[in-house]
Amino acid sequence: MEEIEKLVTLMEQKKQYFTYFLNESSMAVNLTLPEISRYEKALEKRGQLILKIDELDGNIQSITENMVNGAEALAAMKNTCSYGSLTPSLQRLFESGQEIFQIINMIQETDRQAAANLNRLMGEVQDKIKENNKNTKLAGYYSHLDYGVKKGFLYNEKR
């Protein structure tokens, strides 16, 4: 029974980390071009959270391997068994697993929305670059430069 309590605690921590991960992911959905530098920090935080979640998964795996009914507990956490056939303590693990899977589903949807927003921002940047290339005096200056390549000479050779 003590192992089940440890597993419940680890699952709660895992749920908390996934919630933080979701918050970091949500930031990119409404990101604007001036705020793009914040996204890099969010990606870094997400990477740190993944490492913490992986560590928790390792602890969970270790505990379930040493339990009498470890396979059943693991199945309950992964929601790969029938809820009604579980003991009340294992049902808590099942419910924690469901909560985590709900958060993971939200993360997946948020990541899709964030990717669409980032693609839109990339298009904006490309449009601004094209606009700047057309409107600057520098672009006109560069277009009139003749390095001799068009005439078959290298720019550092005598003509």
Tab-separated table of C-alpha atoms in Angstrom:
chain	number	residue	atom	x	y	z
A	1	MET	CA	0.000	0.000	0.000
A	2	GLU	CA	2.917	2.315	0.681
A	3	GLU	CA	4.097	1.894	-2.913
A	4	ILE	CA	0.676	2.923	-4.206
A	5	GLU	CA	0.864	6.159	-2.201
A	6	LYS	CA	4.309	6.871	-3.651
A	7	LEU	CA	2.950	6.239	-7.128
A	8	VAL	CA	-0.011	8.547	-6.523
A	9	THR	CA	2.390	11.265	-5.362
A	10	LEU	CA	4.616	10.767	-8.407
A	11	MET	CA	1.602	10.886	-10.713
A	12	GLU	CA	0.484	14.155	-9.103
A	13	GLN	CA	3.953	15.616	-9.681
A	14	LYS	CA	3.855	14.381	-13.261
A	15	LYS	CA	0.456	16.012	-13.744
A	16	GLN	CA	1.844	19.269	-12.357
A	17	TYR	CA	4.828	19.175	-14.741
A	18	PHE	CA	2.537	18.495	-17.694
A	19	THR	CA	0.384	21.454	-16.624
A	20	TYR	CA	3.488	23.678	-16.599
A	21	PHE	CA	4.388	22.265	-20.009
A	22	LEU	CA	0.907	23.151	-21.288
A	23	ASN	CA	1.282	26.705	-19.981
A	24	GLU	CA	4.602	27.107	-21.788
A	25	SER	CA	3.066	25.714	-24.966
A	26	SER	CA	0.012	27.998	-24.733
A	27	MET	CA	2.200	31.070	-24.836
A	28	ALA	CA	3.117	30.395	-28.480
A	29	VAL	CA	-0.498	30.258	-29.665
A	30	ASN	CA	-1.025	34.029	-29.441
A	31	LEU	CA	2.600	35.048	-29.864
A	32	THR	CA	3.279	38.186	-31.875
A	33	LEU	CA	6.396	39.047	-33.826
A	34	PRO	CA	7.879	41.402	-31.203
A	35	GLU	CA	7.474	38.674	-28.549
A	36	ILE	CA	9.227	35.939	-30.527
A	37	SER	CA	12.249	35.899	-28.205
A	38	ARG	CA	9.974	34.651	-25.415
A	39	TYR	CA	9.333	31.499	-27.408
A	40	GLU	CA	12.967	30.428	-27.183
A	41	LYS	CA	12.779	30.646	-23.387
A	42	ALA	CA	9.551	28.654	-23.409
A	43	LEU	CA	11.194	25.928	-25.488
A	44	GLU	CA	14.049	25.779	-23.004
A	45	LYS	CA	11.625	25.446	-20.079
A	46	ARG	CA	9.729	22.729	-21.934
A	47	GLY	CA	12.978	20.821	-22.386
A	48	GLN	CA	13.685	21.039	-18.664
A	49	LEU	CA	10.168	19.830	-17.876
A	50	ILE	CA	10.581	16.858	-20.218
A	51	LEU	CA	13.708	15.851	-18.312
A	52	LYS	CA	11.821	16.046	-15.012
A	53	ILE	CA	8.923	14.013	-16.414
A	54	ASP	CA	11.350	11.389	-17.727
A	55	GLU	CA	12.925	11.208	-14.270
A	56	LEU	CA	9.503	10.672	-12.704
A	57	ASP	CA	8.747	7.960	-15.257
A	58	GLY	CA	11.990	6.239	-14.273
A	59	ASN	CA	10.996	6.368	-10.595
A	60	ILE	CA	7.546	5.023	-11.415
A	61	GLN	CA	9.052	2.199	-13.448
A	62	SER	CA	11.424	1.345	-10.611
A	63	ILE	CA	8.646	1.216	-8.022
A	64	THR	CA	6.323	-0.879	-10.190
A	65	GLU	CA	9.087	-3.371	-10.961
A	66	ASN	CA	9.556	-4.021	-7.246
A	67	MET	CA	5.852	-4.287	-6.392
A	68	VAL	CA	3.837	-7.475	-6.108
A	69	ASN	CA	1.087	-6.086	-8.345
A	70	GLY	CA	3.365	-3.727	-10.267
A	71	ALA	CA	2.153	-4.741	-13.711
A	72	GLU	CA	-1.417	-4.064	-12.657
A	73	ALA	CA	-0.446	-0.670	-11.198
A	74	LEU	CA	1.392	0.245	-14.385
A	75	ALA	CA	-1.601	-0.789	-16.486
A	76	ALA	CA	-3.837	1.355	-14.277
A	77	MET	CA	-1.598	4.404	-14.712
A	78	LYS	CA	-1.525	3.915	-18.482
A	79	ASN	CA	-5.308	3.341	-18.614
A	80	THR	CA	-4.850	-0.009	-20.347
A	81	CYS	CA	-7.182	-1.970	-18.100
A	82	SER	CA	-10.779	-1.979	-16.956
A	83	TYR	CA	-11.508	0.607	-14.268
A	84	GLY	CA	-14.161	-1.582	-12.618
A	85	SER	CA	-11.765	-4.477	-12.081
A	86	LEU	CA	-9.320	-2.374	-10.051
A	87	THR	CA	-9.079	-1.979	-6.320
A	88	PRO	CA	-9.902	1.498	-4.975
A	89	SER	CA	-6.210	2.342	-4.533
A	90	LEU	CA	-5.437	1.327	-8.121
A	91	GLN	CA	-8.487	3.259	-9.299
A	92	ARG	CA	-6.782	6.396	-7.958
A	93	LEU	CA	-3.807	5.634	-10.205
A	94	PHE	CA	-6.165	5.081	-13.143
A	95	GLU	CA	-7.830	8.455	-12.507
A	96	SER	CA	-4.451	10.183	-12.247
A	97	GLY	CA	-3.462	8.609	-15.537
A	98	GLN	CA	-6.655	9.863	-17.158
A	99	GLU	CA	-6.013	13.390	-15.908
A	100	ILE	CA	-2.497	13.279	-17.345
A	101	PHE	CA	-3.743	11.983	-20.706
A	102	GLN	CA	-6.281	14.825	-20.829
A	103	ILE	CA	-3.470	17.335	-20.326
A	104	ILE	CA	-1.359	15.593	-22.984
A	105	ASN	CA	-4.265	15.864	-25.436
A	106	MET	CA	-4.533	19.588	-24.679
A	107	ILE	CA	-0.775	19.942	-25.227
A	108	GLN	CA	-1.031	18.238	-28.603
A	109	GLU	CA	-3.832	20.555	-29.701
A	110	THR	CA	-1.984	23.592	-28.363
A	111	ASP	CA	1.174	22.571	-30.217
A	112	ARG	CA	-0.794	22.349	-33.472
A	113	GLN	CA	-2.190	25.839	-32.898
A	114	ALA	CA	1.264	27.154	-31.962
A	115	ALA	CA	2.788	25.676	-35.121
A	116	ALA	CA	0.119	27.388	-37.222
A	117	ASN	CA	0.810	30.692	-35.465
A	118	LEU	CA	4.574	30.332	-35.934
A	119	ASN	CA	4.061	29.594	-39.641
A	120	ARG	CA	1.941	32.728	-39.887
A	121	LEU	CA	4.694	34.737	-38.174
A	122	MET	CA	7.287	33.272	-40.530
A	123	GLY	CA	5.165	34.421	-43.454
A	124	GLU	CA	5.000	37.917	-41.951
A	125	VAL	CA	8.778	38.017	-41.606
A	126	GLN	CA	9.258	36.845	-45.187
A	127	ASP	CA	6.830	39.491	-46.422
A	128	LYS	CA	8.688	42.191	-44.480
A	129	ILE	CA	12.008	41.047	-45.914
A	130	LYS	CA	10.603	41.158	-49.462
A	131	GLU	CA	9.119	44.582	-48.812
A	132	ASN	CA	12.381	45.902	-47.404
A	133	ASN	CA	14.337	44.512	-50.339
A	134	LYS	CA	12.071	46.347	-52.772
A	135	ASN	CA	11.939	49.648	-50.932
A	136	THR	CA	15.469	50.328	-49.832
A	137	LYS	CA	18.021	52.427	-51.607
A	138	LEU	CA	20.581	49.800	-50.723
A	139	ALA	CA	18.770	47.197	-52.798
A	140	GLY	CA	18.879	49.594	-55.753
A	141	TYR	CA	22.549	50.242	-55.171
A	142	TYR	CA	23.343	46.528	-55.115
A	143	SER	CA	21.350	45.871	-58.254
A	144	HIS	CA	23.450	48.431	-60.192
A	145	LEU	CA	26.800	47.098	-59.044
A	146	ASP	CA	28.734	45.310	-61.732
A	147	TYR	CA	31.333	42.897	-60.482
A	148	GLY	CA	32.088	41.675	-63.963
A	149	VAL	CA	30.689	38.214	-63.356
A	150	LYS	CA	28.016	38.799	-65.959
A	151	LYS	CA	30.682	39.583	-68.539
A	152	GLY	CA	32.797	36.549	-67.708
A	153	PHE	CA	35.401	38.295	-65.529
A	154	LEU	CA	36.096	37.827	-61.895
A	155	TYR	CA	35.809	41.039	-59.942
A	156	ASN	CA	39.468	41.000	-58.954
A	157	GLU	CA	40.902	40.427	-62.450
A	158	LYS	CA	42.025	43.076	-64.872
A	159	ARG	CA	39.729	43.655	-67.816
